[in-house]
XYZ file of C-alpha atoms in Angstrom:
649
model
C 16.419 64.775 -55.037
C 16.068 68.432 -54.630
C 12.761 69.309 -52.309
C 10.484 71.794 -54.221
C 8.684 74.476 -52.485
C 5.196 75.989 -53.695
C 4.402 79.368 -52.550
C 0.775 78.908 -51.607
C -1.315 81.259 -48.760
C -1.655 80.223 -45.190
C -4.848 78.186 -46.088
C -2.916 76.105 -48.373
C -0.321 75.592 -46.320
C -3.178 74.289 -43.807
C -4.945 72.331 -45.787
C -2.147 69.973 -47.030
C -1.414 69.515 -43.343
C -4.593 68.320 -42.533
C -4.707 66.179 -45.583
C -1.083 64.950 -44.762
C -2.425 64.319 -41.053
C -5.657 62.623 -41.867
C -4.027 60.525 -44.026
C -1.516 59.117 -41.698
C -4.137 58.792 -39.091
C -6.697 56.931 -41.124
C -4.154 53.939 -41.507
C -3.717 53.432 -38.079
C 0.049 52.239 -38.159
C 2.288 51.973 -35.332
C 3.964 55.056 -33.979
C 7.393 53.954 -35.490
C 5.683 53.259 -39.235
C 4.033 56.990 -38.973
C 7.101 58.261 -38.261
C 8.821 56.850 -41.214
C 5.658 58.048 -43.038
C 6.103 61.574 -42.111
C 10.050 61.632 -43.076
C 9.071 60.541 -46.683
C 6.073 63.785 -46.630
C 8.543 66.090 -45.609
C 10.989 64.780 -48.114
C 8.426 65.828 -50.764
C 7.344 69.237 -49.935
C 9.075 71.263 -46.554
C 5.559 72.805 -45.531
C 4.859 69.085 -44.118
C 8.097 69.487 -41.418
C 6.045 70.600 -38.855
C 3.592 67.487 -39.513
C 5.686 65.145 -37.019
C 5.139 67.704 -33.644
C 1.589 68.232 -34.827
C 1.259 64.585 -34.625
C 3.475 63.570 -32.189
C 1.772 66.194 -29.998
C -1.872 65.320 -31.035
C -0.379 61.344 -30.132
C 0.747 61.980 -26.623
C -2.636 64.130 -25.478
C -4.323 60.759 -26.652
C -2.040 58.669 -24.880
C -2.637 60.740 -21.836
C -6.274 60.620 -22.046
C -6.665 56.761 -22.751
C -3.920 56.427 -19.322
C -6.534 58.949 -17.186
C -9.096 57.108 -18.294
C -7.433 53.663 -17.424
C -6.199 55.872 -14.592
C -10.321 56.398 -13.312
C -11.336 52.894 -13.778
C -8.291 51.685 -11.545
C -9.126 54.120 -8.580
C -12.924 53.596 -8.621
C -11.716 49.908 -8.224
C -9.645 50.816 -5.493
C -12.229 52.934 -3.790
C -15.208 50.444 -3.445
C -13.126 47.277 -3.849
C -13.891 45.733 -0.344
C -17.459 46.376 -0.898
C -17.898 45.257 -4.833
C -15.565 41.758 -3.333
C -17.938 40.954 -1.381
C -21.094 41.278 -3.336
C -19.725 39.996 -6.651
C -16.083 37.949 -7.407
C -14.352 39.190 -10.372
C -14.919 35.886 -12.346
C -18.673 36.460 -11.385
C -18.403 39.515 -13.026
C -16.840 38.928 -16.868
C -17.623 42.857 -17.757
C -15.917 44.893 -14.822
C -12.930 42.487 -14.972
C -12.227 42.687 -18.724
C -12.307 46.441 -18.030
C -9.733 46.629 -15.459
C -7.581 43.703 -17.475
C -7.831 46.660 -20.158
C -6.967 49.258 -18.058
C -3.482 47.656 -16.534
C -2.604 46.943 -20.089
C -3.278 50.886 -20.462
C -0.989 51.807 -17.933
C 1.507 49.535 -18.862
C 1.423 50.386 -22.472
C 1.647 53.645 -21.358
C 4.958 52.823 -18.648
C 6.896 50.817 -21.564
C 6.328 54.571 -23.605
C 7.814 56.935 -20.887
C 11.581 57.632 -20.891
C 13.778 59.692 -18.911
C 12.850 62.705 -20.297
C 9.303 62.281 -19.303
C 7.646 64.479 -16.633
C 8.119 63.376 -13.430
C 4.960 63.951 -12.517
C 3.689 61.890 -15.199
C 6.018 59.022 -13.968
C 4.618 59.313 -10.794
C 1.015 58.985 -11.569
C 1.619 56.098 -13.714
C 3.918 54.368 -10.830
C 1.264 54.879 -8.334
C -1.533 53.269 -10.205
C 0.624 50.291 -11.344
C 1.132 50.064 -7.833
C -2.248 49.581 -6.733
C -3.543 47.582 -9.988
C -0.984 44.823 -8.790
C -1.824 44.677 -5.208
C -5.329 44.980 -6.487
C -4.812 41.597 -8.402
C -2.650 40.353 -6.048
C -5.770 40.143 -3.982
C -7.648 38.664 -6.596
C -5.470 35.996 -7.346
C -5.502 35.039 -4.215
C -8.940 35.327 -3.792
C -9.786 33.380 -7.119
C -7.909 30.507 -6.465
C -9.137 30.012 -2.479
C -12.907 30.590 -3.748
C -11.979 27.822 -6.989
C -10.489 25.439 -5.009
C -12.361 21.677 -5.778
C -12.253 20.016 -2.358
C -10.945 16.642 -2.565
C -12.934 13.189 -2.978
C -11.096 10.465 -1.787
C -14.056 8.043 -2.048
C -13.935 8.626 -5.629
C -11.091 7.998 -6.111
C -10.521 4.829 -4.802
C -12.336 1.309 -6.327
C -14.205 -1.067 -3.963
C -11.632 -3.667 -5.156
C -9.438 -4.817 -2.202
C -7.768 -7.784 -1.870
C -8.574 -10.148 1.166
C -6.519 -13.134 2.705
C -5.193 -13.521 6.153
C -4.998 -10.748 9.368
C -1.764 -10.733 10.975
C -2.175 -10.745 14.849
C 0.630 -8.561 16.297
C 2.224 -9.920 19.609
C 4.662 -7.058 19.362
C 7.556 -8.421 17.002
C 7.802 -11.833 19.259
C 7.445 -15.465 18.975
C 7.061 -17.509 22.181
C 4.930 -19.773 24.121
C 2.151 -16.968 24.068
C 2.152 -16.972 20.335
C -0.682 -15.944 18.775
C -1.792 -16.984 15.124
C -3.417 -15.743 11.733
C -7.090 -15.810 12.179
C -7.830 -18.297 8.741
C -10.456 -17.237 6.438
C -13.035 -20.087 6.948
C -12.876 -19.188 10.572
C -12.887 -15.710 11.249
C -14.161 -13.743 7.883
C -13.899 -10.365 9.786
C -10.137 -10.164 9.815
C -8.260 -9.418 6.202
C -4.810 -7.903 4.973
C -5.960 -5.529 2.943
C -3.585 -4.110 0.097
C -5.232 -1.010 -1.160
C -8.157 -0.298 -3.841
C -7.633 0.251 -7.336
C -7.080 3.764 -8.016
C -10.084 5.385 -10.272
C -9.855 8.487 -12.342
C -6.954 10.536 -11.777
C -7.233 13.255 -14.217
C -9.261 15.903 -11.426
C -9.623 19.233 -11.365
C -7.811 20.974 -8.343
C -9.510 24.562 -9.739
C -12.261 25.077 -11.325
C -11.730 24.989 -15.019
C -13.239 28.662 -15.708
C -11.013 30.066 -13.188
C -7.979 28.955 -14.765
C -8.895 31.581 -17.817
C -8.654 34.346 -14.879
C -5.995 33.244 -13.220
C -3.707 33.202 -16.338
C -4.484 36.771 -16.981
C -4.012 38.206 -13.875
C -0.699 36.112 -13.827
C 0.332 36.987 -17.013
C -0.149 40.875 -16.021
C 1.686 40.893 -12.614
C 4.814 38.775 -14.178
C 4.712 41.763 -17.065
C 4.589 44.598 -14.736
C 7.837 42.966 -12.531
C 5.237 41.609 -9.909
C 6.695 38.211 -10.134
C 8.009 37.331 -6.832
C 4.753 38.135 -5.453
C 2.685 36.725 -8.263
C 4.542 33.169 -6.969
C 4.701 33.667 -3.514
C 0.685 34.092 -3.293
C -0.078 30.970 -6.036
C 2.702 28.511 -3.673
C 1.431 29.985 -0.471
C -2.405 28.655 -1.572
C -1.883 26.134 -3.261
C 0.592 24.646 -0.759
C -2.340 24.927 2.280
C -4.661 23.519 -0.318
C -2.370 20.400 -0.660
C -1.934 19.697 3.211
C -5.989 20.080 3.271
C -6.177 17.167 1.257
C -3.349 15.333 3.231
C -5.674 15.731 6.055
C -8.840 14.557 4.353
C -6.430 10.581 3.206
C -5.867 10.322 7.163
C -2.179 11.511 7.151
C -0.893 13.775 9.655
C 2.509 15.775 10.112
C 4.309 13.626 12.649
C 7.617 13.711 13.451
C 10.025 10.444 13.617
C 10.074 10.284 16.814
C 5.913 10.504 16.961
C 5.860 7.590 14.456
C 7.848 5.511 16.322
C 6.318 5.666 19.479
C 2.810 4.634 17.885
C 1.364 1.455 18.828
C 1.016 -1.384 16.411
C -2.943 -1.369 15.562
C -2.668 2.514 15.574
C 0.503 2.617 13.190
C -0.657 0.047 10.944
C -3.924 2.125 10.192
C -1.917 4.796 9.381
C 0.584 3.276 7.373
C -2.789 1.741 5.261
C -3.812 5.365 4.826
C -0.400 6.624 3.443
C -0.255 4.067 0.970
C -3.068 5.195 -0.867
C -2.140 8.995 0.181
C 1.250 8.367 -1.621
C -0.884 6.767 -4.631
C -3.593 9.572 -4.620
C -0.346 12.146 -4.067
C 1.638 11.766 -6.805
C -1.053 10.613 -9.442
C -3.760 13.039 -8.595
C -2.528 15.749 -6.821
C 1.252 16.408 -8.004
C 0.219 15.322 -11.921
C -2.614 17.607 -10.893
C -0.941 20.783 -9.842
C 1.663 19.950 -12.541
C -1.025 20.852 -14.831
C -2.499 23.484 -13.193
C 0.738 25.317 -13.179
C 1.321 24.625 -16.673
C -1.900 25.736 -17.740
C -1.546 29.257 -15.364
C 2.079 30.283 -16.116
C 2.066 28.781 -19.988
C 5.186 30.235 -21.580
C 6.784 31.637 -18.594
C 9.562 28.358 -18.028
C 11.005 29.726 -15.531
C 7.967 30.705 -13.096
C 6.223 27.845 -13.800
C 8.525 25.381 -12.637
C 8.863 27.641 -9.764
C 5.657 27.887 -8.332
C 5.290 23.742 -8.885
C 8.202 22.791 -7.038
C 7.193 25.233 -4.423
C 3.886 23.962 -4.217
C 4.486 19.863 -4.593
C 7.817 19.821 -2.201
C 5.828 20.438 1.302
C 3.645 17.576 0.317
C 5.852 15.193 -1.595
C 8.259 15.335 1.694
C 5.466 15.346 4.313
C 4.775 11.966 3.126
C 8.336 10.930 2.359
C 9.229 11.594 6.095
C 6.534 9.386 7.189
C 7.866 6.501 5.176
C 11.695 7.203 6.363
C 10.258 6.689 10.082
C 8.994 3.355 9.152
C 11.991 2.176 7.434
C 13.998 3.008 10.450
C 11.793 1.637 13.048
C 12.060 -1.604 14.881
C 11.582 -4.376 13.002
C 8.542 -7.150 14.060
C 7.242 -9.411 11.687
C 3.483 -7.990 11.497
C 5.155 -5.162 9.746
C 6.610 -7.111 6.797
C 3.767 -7.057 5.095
C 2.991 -3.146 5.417
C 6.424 -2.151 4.372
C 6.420 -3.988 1.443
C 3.158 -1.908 0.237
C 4.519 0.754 1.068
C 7.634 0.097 -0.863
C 5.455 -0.968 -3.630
C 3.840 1.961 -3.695
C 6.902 4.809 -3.923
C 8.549 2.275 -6.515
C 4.975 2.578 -8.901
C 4.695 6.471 -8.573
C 8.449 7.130 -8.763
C 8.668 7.263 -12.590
C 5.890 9.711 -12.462
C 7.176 11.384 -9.857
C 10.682 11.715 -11.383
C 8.883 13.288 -14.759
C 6.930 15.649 -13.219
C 9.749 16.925 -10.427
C 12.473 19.253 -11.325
C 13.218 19.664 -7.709
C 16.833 17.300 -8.042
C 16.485 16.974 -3.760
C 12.864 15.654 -3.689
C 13.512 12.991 -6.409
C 17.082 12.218 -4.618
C 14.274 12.160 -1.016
C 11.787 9.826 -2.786
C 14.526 7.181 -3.835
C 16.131 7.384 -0.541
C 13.157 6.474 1.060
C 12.553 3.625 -1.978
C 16.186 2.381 -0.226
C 15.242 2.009 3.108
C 11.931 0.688 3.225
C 13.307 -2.354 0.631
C 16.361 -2.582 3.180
C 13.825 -2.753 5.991
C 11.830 -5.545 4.173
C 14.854 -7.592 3.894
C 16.128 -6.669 7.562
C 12.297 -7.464 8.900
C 12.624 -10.820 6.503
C 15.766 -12.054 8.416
C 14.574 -11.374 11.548
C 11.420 -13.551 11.044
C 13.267 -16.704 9.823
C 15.428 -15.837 12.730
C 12.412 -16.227 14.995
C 11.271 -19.219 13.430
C 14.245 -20.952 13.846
C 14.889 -20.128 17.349
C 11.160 -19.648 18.897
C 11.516 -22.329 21.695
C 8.380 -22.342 23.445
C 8.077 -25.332 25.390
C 4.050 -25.989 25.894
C 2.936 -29.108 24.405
C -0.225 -29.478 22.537
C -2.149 -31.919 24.629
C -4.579 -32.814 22.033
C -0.963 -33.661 19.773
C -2.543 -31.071 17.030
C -1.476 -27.903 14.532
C 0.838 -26.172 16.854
C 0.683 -22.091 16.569
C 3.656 -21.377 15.361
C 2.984 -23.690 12.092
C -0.454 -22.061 11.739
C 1.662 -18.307 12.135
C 4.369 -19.640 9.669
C 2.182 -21.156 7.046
C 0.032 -18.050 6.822
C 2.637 -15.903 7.299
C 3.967 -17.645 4.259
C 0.570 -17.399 1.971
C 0.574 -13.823 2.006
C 4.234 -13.519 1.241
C 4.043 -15.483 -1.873
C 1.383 -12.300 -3.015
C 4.580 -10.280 -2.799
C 6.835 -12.878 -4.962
C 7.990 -10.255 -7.511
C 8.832 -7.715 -5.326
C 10.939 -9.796 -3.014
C 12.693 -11.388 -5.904
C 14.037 -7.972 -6.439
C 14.624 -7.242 -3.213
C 16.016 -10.688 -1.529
C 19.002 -12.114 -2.737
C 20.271 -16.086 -1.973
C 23.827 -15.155 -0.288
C 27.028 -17.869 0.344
C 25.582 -18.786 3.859
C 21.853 -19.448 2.340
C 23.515 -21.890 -0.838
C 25.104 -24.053 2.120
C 22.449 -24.367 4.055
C 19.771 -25.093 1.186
C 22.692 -27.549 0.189
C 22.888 -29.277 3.562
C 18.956 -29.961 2.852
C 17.565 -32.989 1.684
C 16.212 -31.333 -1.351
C 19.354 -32.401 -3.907
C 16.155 -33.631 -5.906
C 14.002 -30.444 -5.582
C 15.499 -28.502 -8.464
C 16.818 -25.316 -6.006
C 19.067 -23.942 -8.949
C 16.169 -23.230 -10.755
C 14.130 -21.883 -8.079
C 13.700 -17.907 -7.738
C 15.347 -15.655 -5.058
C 11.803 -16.059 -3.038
C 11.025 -19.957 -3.377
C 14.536 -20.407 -2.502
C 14.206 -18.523 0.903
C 10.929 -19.922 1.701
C 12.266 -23.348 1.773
C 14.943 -22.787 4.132
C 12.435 -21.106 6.331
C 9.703 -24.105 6.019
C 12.831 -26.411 6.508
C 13.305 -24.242 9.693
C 9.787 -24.738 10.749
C 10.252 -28.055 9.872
C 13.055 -28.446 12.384
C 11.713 -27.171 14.855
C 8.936 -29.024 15.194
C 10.929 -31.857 15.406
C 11.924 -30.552 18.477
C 9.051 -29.460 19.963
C 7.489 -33.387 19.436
C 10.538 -34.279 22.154
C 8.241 -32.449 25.090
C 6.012 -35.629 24.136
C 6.907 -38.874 26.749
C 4.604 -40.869 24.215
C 6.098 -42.139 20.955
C 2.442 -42.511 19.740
C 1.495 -38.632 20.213
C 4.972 -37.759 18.901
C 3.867 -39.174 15.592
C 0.503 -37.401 15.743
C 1.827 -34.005 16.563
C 4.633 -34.353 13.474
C 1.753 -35.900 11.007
C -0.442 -33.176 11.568
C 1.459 -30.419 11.961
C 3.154 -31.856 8.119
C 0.169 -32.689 6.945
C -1.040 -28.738 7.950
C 2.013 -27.171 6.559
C 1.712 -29.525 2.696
C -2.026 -28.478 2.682
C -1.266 -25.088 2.551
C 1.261 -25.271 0.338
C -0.542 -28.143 -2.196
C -3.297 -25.349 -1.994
C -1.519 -21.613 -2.663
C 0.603 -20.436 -4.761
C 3.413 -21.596 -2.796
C 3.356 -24.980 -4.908
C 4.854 -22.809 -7.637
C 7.712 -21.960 -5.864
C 8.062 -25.210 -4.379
C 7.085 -27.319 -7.057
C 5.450 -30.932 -7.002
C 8.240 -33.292 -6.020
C 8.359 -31.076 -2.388
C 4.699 -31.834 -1.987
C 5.078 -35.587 -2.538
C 7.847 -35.772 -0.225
C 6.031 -34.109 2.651
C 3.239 -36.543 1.872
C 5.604 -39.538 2.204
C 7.034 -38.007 5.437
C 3.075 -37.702 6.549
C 2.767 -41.194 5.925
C 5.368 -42.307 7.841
C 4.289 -40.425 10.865
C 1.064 -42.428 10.681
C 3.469 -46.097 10.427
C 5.319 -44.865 13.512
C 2.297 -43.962 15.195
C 0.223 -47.052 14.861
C 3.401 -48.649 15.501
C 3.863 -47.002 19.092
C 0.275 -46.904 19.899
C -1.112 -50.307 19.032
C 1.952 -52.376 19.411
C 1.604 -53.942 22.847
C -2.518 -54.546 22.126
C -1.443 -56.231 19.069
C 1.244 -58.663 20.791
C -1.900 -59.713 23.220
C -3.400 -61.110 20.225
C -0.550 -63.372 19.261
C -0.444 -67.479 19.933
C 3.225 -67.224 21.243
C 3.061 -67.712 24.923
C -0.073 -69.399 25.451
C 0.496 -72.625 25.826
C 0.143 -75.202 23.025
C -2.610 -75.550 19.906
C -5.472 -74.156 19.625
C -7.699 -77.170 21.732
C -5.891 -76.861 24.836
C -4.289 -73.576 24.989
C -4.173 -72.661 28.706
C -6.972 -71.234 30.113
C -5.045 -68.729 32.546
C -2.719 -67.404 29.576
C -5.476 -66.597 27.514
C -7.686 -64.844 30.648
C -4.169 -62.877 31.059
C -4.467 -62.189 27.439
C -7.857 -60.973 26.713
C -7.421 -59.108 30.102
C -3.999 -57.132 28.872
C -5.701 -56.378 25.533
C -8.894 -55.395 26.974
C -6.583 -53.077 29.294
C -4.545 -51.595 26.042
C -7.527 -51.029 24.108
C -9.204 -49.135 26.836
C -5.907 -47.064 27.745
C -5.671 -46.016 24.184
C -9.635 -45.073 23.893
C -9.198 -43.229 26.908
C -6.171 -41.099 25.981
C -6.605 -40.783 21.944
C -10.283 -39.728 21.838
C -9.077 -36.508 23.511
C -6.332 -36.470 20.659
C -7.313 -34.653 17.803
C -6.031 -34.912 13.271
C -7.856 -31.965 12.402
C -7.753 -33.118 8.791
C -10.945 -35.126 8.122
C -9.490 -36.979 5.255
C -6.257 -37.491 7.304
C -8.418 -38.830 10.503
C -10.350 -41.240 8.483
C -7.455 -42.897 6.882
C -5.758 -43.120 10.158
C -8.941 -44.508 11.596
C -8.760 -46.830 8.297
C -5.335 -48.193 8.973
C -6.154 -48.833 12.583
C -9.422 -51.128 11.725
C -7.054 -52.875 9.048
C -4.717 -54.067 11.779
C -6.466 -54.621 15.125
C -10.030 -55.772 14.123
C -8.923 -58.776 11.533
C -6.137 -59.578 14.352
C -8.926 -59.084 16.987
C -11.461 -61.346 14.786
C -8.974 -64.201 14.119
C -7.848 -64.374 18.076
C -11.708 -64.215 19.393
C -12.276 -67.358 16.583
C -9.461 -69.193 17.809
C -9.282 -69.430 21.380
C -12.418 -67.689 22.491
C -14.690 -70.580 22.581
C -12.510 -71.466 25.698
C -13.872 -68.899 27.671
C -17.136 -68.130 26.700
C -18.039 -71.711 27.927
C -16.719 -70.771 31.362
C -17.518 -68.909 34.462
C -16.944 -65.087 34.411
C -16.440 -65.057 30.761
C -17.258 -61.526 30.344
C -15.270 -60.438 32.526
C -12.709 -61.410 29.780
C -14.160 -60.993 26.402
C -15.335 -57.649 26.948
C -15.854 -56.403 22.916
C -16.642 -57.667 19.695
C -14.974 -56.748 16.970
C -17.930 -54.762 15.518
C -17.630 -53.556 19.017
C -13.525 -52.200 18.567
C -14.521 -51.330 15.378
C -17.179 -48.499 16.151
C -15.120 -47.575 19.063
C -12.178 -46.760 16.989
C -14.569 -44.426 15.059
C -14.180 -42.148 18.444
C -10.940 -41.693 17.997
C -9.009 -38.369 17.341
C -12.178 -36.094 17.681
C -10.769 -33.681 20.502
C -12.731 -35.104 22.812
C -11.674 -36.750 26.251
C -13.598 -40.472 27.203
C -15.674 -40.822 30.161
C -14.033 -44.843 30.995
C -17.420 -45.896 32.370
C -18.915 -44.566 29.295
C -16.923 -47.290 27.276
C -18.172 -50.034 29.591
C -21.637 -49.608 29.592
C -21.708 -49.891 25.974
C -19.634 -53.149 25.992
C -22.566 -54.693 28.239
């Protein structure tokens, strides 16, 4: 198309320009669209050619007067900063900050437009006051998220819920004659095994949500304008002394393995109850809440984002990984058992979460490491327990025959264990040596193919217990308190199990057993104890019928029974059944064979003696007499002989 020229005067030539130019600028295009614009005019009629420098011209004096004004606001920033920082904080002050957010985007509008043929001075200026506008918000970021930092409420967090049983007395790791016991609920209500509260609410705010708005922007600018590595540096650097302040506030500290292993029991144990809700409160509150917090900041920016929370979390995350790693490496004593398996419980429930949220492939590797060796040191502090039960040889008898205190330790021991049944089902296994042993057992009735890894292993060890307690009732010279010591001590260990959740694992036929074992305990020791009072009271031996039975054998025989009786008042009312129900049907059993035997001796032959001289010397007791006297047996409580006289006269 050919272009067409009219010859017009200067004024026309002026006025189309100005048309031509005030149309162009009233649409308010983009630089690139005007310039397209302006090819097409000039394609139409040559007097417009000298539109585009007109423009362009008209353009950069604008550009350069919006940048010197965006210029002013960013050194009048600079000049009273300290001052206007410490009267008002920029998210105090919504105005003044929207004004300098407007002004970097000035300058860097204005940067993204320059090119190398620019003035240098120009490049310069524009440099310079990027310069300062970053290390201006550099400051404020920093400043924003200190001042918007929500201090940590760990009573909040955490339910009133805790579960109580048993206290486990430490007697560092050993069992011997100085062996110290659970203290039982009924008896000392102060002591528990605590496992933890519930965890409340775990969706908290680490910043203040109306920061977060300012934070993004400022962010969002310094990552635009190449400020990046700082922009990271200054978010991890906070955030990351933020995190070990709330570290501080759940009670753990930055100890080295060494430190942790040097730690007395009571000591260690408190601390190893504070990291297990520190590793709960970790992950689930303050991981999953700078996970969002960095999401919400750097939204868009991949990269950065995953930076700065993997910088932040990984101090933290390890600080109490390390902690755990000491444990699991430590020595191994039974009042442990129970605290590394909470522990482990704990890393194995936040270790999905933790290996969602994580990117960081060497913290996740860390945290299932540590997973490793605490289960390998629940199974290595397992072992050595049964080891000690099996081998504990103290020597001390009970002199009252009652619950010795290794079978109190064991059987408690044992109670809490079973609240751990699922995770040491994953963690124990039944090996070669375990199947022959539980095979060797009399237990071919008791169903162990069926049994889980857990009920499997406590059975051996009860069998242990069980075992050795035979052997401790050898220290005992008397057959009768033999049979005491086993019955109680049985009768102690199927209470607790007929009463937990041990019966589970057990099962019922293991229960009746025991009883029948019980049972006979009480046969052999009525059999031991009341054997030679009982021959007394026999006719063998005296001397023909019942009319003339001789007067000296049956003197000699009231006399030796009077003798037994007393000998076994003496001694057993200082032995002690702790079970009432137990005590009464041994006090039962006694009455059933000694007072009818008794009755039926004093009706045959004691009319002999009651008509003679002295005969009270002989026929000290009724039987009502024997029969309230045996009601003072087993109580625990030594006889005064005398005592026992007086009330026969």
């Amino acid at each position: 198309m050919t272009t067409t020229t009219t010859s017009v005067g200067g004024g026309g030539e002026d006025r189309v320009l100005a048309t031509a130019q005030q149309i162009v600028k009233s649409l308010n295009t983009p630089k690139e669209v005007r310039e397209d614009m302006l090819l097409i005019f000039s394609s139409f009629d040559n007097r417009l050619s000298n539109i585009t420098n007109l423009i362009n011209g008209e353009d950069s004096k604008a550009d350069e007067d919006r940048f010197g004004e965006a210029e002013k606001v960013i050194f009048r920033w600079e000049s009273n900063s300290e001052a206007h920082r410490n009267s008002v904080p920029w998210e105090e002050s919504p105005v003044e900050a929207a004004e300098y957010l407007a002004a970097v985007d000035e300058i860097l509008t204005h940067m993204e437009g320059l090119s190398v043929r620019s003035d240098n001075e120009l490049v310069d200026r524009v440099e310079n006051a990027l310069q300062i506008a970053m290390t201006r918000l550099e400051d404020e970021f920093r400043h924003i998220l200190i001042r918007n930092t929500v201090p940590l409420d760990s009573d909040r967090l955490y339910g009133s819920i805790r579960r109580v049983s048993l206290s486990f007395a430490s007697n560092d790791g050993e069992i011997d004659d100085e062996f110290e016991s659970f203290g039982e609920e009924d008896r000392d209500a102060g002591r528990f095994h605590e496992r933890g509260g519930s965890l409340g609410d775990t969706d908290v705010d680490l910043i203040h949500p109306d920061a977060v708005v300012e934070l993004k922007e400022i962010a969002e600018r310094m990552i635009r304008s190449g400020y990046e590595k700082e922009c990271v540096q200054v978010y991890s650097s906070v955030r990351r002394d933020a995190l070990d302040e709330c570290l501080v506030i759940l009670g753990v500290e930055k100890l080295s393995i060494e430190e942790v292993q040097k730690i007395e029991w009571k000591s260690l144990d408190e601390k190893m109850k504070k990291w297990i809700q520190a590793v709960k409160i970790g992950v689930r509150v303050l991981i999953n809440g700078e996970r969002r917090l960095s999401d919400q900041i750097f939204e868009g920016i991949d990269e950065t984002r995953e930076c700065c929370f993997n910088d932040t979390s990984k101090g933290c995350i390890m600080q109490l990984l390390n902690f755990g790693e000491a444990v699991a490496i430590g020595r191994r004593s039974p009042e442990k058992l129970f605290r590394i398996l909470d522990m482990y419980d704990a890393v194995a429930d936040v270790l999905p979460d933790l290996q969602q949220m994580m990117t960081d492939a060497y913290v996740v590797g860390e945290a299932r490491g540590v997973l490793d060796a605490l289960g390998d040191a629940a199974r290595g502090t397992f072992a050595e327990f049964e080891n000690a039960v099996q081998t504990e040889a103290s020597k001390k008898p009970m002199l009252s025959g009652e619950i010795h205190p290794l079978t109190r330790y064991v059987m408690n021991y044992v109670r809490l264990l079973v609240d751990y049944s699922d995770t040491l089902n994953l963690l124990l296994d039944t090996g070669e040596e375990e199947l022959q042993r539980l095979q060797g057992l009399p237990n071919d009735d008791l169903g162990i193919d069926s049994m889980s890894p857990i009920g499997r292993r406590l059975l051996l060890l009860i069998s242990n217990l069980e075992a050795n307690l035979e052997e401790k009732s050898r220290v005992y010279d008397d057959g009768a308190m033999q049979s005491v010591f086993l019955m109680n001590n049985i009768q102690y260990i199927v209470q607790k199990v007929k009463d937990s959740e041990i019966r589970k694992l057990l099962g019922d036929q293991w229960v009746r057993k025991r009883r029948g074992q019980v049972r006979q305990y009480a046969t052999g020791y009525l059999r031991a104890a009341w054997s030679k009072a009982l021959s007394c009271l026999k006719d063998e031996g005296i001397g023909g019928s019942t009319s003339n039975a001789s007067r000296m054998a049956l003197k000699e025989r009231f006399k030796n029974f009077n003798a037994h009786f007393e000998e076994i008042y003496r001694t057993q009312t200082a032995w002690k059944v702790p079970d009432a129900q137990l005590r009464e049907e041994l006090r039962i059993s006694i009455s059933e064979k000694v007072i009818p035997a008794y009755r039926s001796f004093m009706g045959r032959f004691g009319s002999q003696l009651e008509s003679g001289r002295h005969a009270g010397k002989y026929i000290k007791y009724t039987a009502d007499d024997l029969e309230s006297y045996v009601l003072d047996l087993f109580e625990g409580t030594p006889c005064v002989l005398h005592h026992l006289r007086r009330k026969s006269t």
